[in-house]
Coordinates of C-alpha atoms and ligand atoms in Angstrom, one line a residue:
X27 CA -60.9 5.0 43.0
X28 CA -58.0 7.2 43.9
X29 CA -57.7 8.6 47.2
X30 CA -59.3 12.0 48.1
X31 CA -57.4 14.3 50.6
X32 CA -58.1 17.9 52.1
X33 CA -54.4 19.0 51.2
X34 CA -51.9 16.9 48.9
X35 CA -48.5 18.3 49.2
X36 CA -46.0 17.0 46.0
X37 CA -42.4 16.3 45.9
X38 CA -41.7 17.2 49.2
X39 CA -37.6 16.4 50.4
X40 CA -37.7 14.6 53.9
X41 CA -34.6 15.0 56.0
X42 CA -33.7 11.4 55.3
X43 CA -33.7 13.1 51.3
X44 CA -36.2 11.1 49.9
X45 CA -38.7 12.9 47.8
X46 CA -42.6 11.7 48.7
X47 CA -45.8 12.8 48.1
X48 CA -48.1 13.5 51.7
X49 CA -51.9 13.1 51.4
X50 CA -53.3 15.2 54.5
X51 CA -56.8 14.7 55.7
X52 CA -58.5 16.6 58.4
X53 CA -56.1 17.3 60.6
X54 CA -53.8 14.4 60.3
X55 CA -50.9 12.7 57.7
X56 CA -53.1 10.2 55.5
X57 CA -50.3 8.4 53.8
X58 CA -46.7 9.7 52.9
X59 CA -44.7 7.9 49.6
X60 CA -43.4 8.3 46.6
X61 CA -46.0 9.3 43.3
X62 CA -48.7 8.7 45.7
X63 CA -52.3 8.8 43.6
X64 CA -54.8 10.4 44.4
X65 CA -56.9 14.2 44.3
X66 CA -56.7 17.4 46.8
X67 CA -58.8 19.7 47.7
X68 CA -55.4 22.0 47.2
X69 CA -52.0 20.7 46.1
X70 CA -48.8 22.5 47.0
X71 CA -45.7 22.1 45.3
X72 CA -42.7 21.9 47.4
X73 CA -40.8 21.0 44.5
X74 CA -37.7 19.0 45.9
X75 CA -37.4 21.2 49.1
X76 CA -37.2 20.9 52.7
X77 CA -40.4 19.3 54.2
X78 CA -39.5 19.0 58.3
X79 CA -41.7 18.1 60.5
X80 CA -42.1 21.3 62.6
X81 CA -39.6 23.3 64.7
X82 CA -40.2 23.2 68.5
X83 CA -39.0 26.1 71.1
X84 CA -39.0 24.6 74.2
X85 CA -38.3 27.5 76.1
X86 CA -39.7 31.0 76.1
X87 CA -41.2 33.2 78.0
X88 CA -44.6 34.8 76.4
X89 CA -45.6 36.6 79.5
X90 CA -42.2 38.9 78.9
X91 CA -41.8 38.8 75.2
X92 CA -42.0 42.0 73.2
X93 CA -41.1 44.2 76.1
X94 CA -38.2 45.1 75.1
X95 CA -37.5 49.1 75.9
X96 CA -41.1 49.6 77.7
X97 CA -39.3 50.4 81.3
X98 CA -36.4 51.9 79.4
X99 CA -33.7 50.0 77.7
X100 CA -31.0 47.8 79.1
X101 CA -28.3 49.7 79.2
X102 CA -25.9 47.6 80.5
X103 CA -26.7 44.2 79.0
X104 CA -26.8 42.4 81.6
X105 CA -28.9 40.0 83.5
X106 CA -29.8 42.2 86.5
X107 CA -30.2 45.1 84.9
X108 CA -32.9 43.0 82.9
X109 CA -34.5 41.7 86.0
X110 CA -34.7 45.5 87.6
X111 CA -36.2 46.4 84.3
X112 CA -38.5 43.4 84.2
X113 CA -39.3 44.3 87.7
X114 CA -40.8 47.6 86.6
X115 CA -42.5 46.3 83.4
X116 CA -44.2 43.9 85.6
X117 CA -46.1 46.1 87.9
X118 CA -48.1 47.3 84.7
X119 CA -49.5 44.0 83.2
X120 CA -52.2 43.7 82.6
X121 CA -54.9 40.9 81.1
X122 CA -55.3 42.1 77.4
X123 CA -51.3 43.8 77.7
X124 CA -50.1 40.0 78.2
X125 CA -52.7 38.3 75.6
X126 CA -52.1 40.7 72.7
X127 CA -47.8 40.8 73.1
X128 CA -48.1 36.8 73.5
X129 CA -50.4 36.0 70.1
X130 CA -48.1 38.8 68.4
X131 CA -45.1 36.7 69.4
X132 CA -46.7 33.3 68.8
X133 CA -47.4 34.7 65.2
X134 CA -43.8 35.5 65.3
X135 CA -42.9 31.7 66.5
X136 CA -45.3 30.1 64.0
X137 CA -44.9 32.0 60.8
X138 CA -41.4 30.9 60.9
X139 CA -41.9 27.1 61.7
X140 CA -42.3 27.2 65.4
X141 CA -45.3 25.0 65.7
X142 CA -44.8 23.5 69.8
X143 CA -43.8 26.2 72.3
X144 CA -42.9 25.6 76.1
X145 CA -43.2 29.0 77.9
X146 CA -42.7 29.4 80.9
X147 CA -44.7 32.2 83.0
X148 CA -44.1 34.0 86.3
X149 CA -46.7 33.0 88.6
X150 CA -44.6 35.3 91.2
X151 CA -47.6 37.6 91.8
X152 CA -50.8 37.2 94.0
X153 CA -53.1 37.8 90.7
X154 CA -51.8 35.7 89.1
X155 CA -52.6 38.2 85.7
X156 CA -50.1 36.9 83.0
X157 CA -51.0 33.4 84.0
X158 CA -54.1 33.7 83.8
X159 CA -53.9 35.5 80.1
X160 CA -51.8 33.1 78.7
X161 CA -54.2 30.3 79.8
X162 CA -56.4 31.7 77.6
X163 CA -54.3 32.5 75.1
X164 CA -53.1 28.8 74.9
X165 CA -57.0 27.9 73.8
X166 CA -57.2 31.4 71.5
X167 CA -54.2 30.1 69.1
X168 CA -54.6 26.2 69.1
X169 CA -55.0 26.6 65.7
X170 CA -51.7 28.0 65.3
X171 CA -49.6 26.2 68.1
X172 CA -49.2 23.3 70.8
X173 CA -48.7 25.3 73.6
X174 CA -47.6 24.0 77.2
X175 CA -47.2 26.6 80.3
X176 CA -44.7 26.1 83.1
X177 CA -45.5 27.4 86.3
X178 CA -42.2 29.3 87.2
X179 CA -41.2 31.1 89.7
X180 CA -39.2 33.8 89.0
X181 CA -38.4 34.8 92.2
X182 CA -38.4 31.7 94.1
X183 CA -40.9 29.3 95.9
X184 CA -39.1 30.0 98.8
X185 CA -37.5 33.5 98.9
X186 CA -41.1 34.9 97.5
X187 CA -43.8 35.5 99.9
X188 CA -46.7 32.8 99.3
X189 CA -44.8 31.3 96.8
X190 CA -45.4 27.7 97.6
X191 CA -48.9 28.3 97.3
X192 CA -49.2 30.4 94.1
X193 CA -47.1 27.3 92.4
X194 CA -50.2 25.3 93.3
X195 CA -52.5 27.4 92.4
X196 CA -51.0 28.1 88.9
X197 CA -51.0 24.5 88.6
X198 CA -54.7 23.6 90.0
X199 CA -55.6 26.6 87.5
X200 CA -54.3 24.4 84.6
X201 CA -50.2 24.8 83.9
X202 CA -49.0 22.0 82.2
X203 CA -45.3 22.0 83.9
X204 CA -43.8 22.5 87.6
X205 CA -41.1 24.9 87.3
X206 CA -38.3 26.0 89.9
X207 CA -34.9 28.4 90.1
X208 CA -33.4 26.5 92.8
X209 CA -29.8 28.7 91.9
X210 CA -31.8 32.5 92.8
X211 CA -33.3 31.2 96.0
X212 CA -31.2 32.9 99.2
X213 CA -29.7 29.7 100.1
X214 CA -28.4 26.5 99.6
X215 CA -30.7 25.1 101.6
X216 CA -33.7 26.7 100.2
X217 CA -32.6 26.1 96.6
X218 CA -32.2 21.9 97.9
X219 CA -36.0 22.7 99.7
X220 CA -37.6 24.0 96.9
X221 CA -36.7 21.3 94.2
X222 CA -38.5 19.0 97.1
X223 CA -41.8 21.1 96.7
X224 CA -41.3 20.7 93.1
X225 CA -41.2 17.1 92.9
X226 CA -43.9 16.7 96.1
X227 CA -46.3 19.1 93.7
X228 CA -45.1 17.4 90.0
X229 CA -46.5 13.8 91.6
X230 CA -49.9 15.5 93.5
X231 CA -50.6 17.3 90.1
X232 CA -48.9 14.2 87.8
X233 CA -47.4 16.7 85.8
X234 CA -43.4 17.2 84.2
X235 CA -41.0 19.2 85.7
X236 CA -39.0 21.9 83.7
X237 CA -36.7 24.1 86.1
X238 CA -34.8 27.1 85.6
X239 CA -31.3 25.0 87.1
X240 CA -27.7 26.5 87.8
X241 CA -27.7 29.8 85.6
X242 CA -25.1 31.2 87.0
X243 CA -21.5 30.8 86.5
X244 CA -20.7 29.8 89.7
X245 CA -19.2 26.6 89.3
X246 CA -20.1 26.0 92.8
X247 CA -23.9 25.9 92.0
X248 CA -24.7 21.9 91.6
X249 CA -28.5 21.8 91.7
X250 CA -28.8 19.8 88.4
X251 CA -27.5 17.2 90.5
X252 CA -30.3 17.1 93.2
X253 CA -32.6 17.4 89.9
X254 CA -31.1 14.4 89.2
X255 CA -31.8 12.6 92.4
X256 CA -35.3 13.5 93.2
X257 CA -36.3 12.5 89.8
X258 CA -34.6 9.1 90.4
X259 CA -35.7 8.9 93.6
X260 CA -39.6 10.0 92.4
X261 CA -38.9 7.6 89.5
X262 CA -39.8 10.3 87.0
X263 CA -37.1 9.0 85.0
X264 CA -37.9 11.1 81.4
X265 CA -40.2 13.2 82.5
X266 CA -37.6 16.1 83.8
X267 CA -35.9 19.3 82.6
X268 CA -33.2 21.1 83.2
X269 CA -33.2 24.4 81.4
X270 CA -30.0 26.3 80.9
X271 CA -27.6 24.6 83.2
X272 CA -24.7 26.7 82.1
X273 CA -22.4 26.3 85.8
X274 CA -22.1 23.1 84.0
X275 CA -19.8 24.5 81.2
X276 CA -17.6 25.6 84.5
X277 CA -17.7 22.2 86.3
X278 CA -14.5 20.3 86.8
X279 CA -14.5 17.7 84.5
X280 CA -14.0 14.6 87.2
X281 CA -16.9 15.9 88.3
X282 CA -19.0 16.1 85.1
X283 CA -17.6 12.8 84.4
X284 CA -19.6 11.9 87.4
X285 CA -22.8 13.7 86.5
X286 CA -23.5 12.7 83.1
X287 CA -23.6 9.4 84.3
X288 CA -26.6 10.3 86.8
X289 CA -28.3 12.5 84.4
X290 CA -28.4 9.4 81.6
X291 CA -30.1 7.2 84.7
X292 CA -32.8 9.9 85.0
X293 CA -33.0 10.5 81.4
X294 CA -32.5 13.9 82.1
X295 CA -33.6 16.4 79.3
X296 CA -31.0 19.7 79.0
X297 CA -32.1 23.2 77.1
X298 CA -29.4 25.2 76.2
X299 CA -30.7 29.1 75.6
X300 CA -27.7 30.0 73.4
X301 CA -29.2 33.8 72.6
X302 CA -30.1 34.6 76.2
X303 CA -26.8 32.7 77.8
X304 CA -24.0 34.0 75.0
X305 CA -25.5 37.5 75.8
X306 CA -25.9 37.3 80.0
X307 CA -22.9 35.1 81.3
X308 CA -19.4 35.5 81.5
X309 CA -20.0 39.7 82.5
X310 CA -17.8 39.2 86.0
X311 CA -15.0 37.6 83.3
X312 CA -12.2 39.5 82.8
X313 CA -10.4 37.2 79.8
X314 CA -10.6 34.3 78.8
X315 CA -14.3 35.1 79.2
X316 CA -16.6 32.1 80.0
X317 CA -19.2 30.8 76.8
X318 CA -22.0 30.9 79.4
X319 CA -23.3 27.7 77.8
X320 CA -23.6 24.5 79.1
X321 CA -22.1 21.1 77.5
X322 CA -24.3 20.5 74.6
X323 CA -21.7 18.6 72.4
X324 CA -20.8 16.4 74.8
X325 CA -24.3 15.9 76.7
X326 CA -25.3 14.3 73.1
X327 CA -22.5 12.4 72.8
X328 CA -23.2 11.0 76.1
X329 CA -26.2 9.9 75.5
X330 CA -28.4 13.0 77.1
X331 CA -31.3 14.0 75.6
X332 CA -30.6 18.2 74.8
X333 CA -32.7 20.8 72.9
X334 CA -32.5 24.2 72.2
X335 CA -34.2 27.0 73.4
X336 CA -34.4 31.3 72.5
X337 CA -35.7 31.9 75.5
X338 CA -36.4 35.6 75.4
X339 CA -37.4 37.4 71.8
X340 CA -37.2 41.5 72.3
X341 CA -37.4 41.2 76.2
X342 CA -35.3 43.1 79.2
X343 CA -32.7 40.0 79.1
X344 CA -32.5 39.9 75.3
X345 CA -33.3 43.1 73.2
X346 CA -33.2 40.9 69.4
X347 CA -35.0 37.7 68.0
X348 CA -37.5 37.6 66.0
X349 CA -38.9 34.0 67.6
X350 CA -36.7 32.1 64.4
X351 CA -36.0 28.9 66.2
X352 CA -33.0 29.2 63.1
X353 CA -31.3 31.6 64.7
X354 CA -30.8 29.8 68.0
X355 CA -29.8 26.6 66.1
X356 CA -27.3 28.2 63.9
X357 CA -26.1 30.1 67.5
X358 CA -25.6 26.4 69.1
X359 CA -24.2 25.0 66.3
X360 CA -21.2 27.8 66.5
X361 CA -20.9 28.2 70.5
X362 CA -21.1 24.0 70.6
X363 CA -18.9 23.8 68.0
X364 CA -21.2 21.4 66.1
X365 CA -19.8 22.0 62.6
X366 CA -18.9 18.6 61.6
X367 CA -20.3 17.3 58.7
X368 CA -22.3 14.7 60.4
X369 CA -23.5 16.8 63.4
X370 CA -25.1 19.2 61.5
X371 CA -28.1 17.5 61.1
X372 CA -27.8 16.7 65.1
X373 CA -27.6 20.5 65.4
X374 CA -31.8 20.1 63.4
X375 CA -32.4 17.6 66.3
X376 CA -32.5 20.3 68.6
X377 CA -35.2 22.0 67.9
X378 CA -37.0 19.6 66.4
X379 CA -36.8 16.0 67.9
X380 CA -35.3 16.4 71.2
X381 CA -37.6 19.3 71.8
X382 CA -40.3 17.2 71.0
X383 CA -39.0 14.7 73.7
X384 CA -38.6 17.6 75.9
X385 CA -42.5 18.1 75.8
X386 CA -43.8 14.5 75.7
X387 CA -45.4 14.8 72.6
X388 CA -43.5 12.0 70.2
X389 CA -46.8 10.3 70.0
X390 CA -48.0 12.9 67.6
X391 CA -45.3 14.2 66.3
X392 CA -43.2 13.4 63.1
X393 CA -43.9 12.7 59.3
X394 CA -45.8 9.4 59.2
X395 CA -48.9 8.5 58.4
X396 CA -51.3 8.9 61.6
X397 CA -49.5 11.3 63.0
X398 CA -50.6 15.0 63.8
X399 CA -50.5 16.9 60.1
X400 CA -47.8 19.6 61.4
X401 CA -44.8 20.6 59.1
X402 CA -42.7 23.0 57.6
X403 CA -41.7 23.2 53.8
X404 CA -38.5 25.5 53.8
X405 CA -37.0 27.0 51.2
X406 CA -33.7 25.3 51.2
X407 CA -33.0 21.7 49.9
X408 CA -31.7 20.5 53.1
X409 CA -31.3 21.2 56.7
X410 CA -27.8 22.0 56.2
X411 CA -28.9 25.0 53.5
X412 CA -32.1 25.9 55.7
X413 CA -29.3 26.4 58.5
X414 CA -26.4 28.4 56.3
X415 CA -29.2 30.3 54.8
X416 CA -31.6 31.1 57.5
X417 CA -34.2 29.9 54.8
X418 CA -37.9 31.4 55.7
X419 CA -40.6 28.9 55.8
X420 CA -42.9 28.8 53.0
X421 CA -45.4 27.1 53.9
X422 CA -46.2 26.5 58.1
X423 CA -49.0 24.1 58.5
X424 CA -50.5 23.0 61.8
X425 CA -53.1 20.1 62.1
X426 CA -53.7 19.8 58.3
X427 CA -54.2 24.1 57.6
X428 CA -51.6 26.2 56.2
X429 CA -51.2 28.5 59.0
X430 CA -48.8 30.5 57.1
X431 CA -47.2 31.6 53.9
X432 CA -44.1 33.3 53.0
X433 CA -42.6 34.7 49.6
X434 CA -39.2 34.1 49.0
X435 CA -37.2 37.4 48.6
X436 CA -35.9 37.6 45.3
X437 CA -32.3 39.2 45.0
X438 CA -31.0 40.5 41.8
X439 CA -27.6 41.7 41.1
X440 CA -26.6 44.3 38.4
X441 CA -22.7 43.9 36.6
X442 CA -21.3 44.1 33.5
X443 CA -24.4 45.4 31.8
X444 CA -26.5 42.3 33.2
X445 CA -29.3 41.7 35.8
X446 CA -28.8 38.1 37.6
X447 CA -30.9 36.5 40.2
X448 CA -28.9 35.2 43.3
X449 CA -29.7 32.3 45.3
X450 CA -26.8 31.3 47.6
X451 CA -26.9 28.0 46.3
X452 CA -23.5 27.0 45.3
X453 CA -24.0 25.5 42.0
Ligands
FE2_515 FE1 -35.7 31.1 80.9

């Protein structure tokens, strides 16, 4: 009696390159070989291409996203200008403003293969509004992603009246993640103080800790480094994040010597935000300007766990994106300098493995039988075309539905008295 499944995908290419057959039931991977028998309910043909399991961004921000241009347009570019912008926009959320820009831009992150999203959302504001939205939001499109909140304040938990107690009520109201921005608080002191009330809330709540750490380019800001030793010290060891981190690409190097070795002991996770970061830092340069982007290539090679993150899509810090978690690979994989043969595929890591490390959800994640029946089937043989080409995802599918489809465009040239289709494969 062959096997029966809900969805039967053929001659799909793993990124290993083998070519198996997956046998999806419900909402979870059934089996996963080569020729595997058996009937479907519906059969896709991926026909040799790309099957991943899906992309991840592990950092966003769906309480900003798609308000690009509503309190007039950054001007200048840069990072305050965003932040007096974003300080207008904010005045005017409200509840169904935040809920129907977020599912836009989660449709957005999904369509393209973004299946997991870790966004982070101000809770700087006594109402709590966008918090509250995307909470529900988070339930709304289950069917469509994983989606984990951070509670993050924006400006401060210490510099921001009340802000102490708004971080526990964001997390007592259901947040996934304990945020910070020790480098924006008005001191030292208060950036040291605030990574404490961090860690004291991440163990009352048992929750991860993901905090906006040392965006600057001040080489002198080294909060990654108290990070570091709370989580040690709170043995969270794996369970902490620090997002940008890009003082760290102006760290001395005796000194980063120093740090990498403390931020393996913690199993640290890093996100780089290569479009946000490429864009904002580096504007009090003159030249050589700064890269505004922290030590990827060598946090990998020294054994620390990094992803990649877009961070804003059509927001007051970044006006583009289109929530392609391609883009901001193929960003990292040029500003990293990750072009080597063999660290391409390290370069697909990013937003897909380490990001799921990033969000503590290995268990389900991955193409195996009895795991979660989330992947992408790109149109690209490998991850090395998907990346050269930007190759759309065909077919997104989350917890055993396809959740999306997309038509490949179809280019044809016209010389010499002929039509000829294009593919930008080299043949
Ligand atoms: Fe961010």
């Amino acid at each position: 009696m062959p096997a029966s499944y809900d969805l039967l995908i053929r001659r799909a290419r793993l990124r290993s390159g083998d070519i198996v057959d997956i046998g999806i039931q419900g909402e979870t991977i059934a089996a996963l070989q080569a020729d595997l028998a058996g009937e479907a309910s519906r059969v896709i043909e991926a026909a040799g291409r790309l099957t991943s399991p899906p992309l991840i961004e592990p950092h966003c921000h769906l309480d900003a996203i798609l308000t690009e241009g509503d309190a007039g347009h950054n001007e200048s570019g840069t990072l305050l200008e965003g932040i007096a912008r974003w300080a207008v926009r904010k005045q005017s959320l409200t509840p169904e403003d935040v809920r129907r820009r977020a599912t836009e831009g989660i449709k957005w992150y999904a369509s393209q293969g973004a299946l997991y999203i870790r966004s982070h959302v101000d809770i700087c504001d006594p109402k709590l509004t966008a918090l509250k939205a995307l909470l529900e939001v988070k339930e709304a499109c289950r069917d469509l992603v994983d989606l984990q909140l951070v509670a993050f304040p924006q400006e401060g938990i210490l510099s921001y009246a009340q802000g102490e107690a708004l971080m526990e009520e964001a997390l007592r109201l259901g947040c996934d993640v304990v945020g910070a921005i020790p480098h924006y608080e008005i001191t030292r002191e208060m950036g040291v103080e605030s990574l404490h009330i961090a860690f004291r809330l991440a163990e009352k709540y048992d929750r991860p800790i993901d905090a906006h750490c040392d965006e600057t380019d001040d080489e002198q800001s080294r909060f990654v480094e108290v990070l570091t030793a709370n989580t040690i010290r709170h043995d969270m060891q794996g369970r902490v994040t620090a997002s940008h981190t890009t003082a760290m690409h102006s760290y001395n190097n005796a000194y980063t010597f120093k740090l990498f070795g403390w931020l393996k002991r913690a199993q640290m996770h890093i996100i780089a935000n290569p479009p946000d970061n490429i864009i904002l830092q580096g504007r009090f340069d003159t030249y050589p300007k700064r890269r505004g982007m922290t030590r990827i290539k060598e946090l990998l090679e020294a054994g620390i766990n990094v992803a990649v993150g877009h961070d804003s899509v059509m927001d007051p810090w970044y006006p583009f994106g289109t929530g392609n978690m391609l883009h901001a690979a193929f960003l990292a994989m040029h500003i990293a300098q990750m072009s080597g043969y063999s660290e391409v595929p390290r370069v697909w890591d990013l937003v897909t493995e380490n990001a799921a490390r990033v969000l503590g959800v290995e268990e389900r994640y991955g193409l195996a039988p009895g795991k979660q029946a989330d992947l992408v089937i790109f149109d690209a043989p490998s991850e090395r075309d998907a990346l050269r080409m930007m190759a759309p995802a065909l077919y997104c599918i989350k917890r055993g539905r396809v959740i999306s489809e997309t038509t490949s465009p179809r280019v044809q040239v016209f010389h010499e008295g002929k039509s000829e289709e294009i593919r930008f494969v080299k043949q």
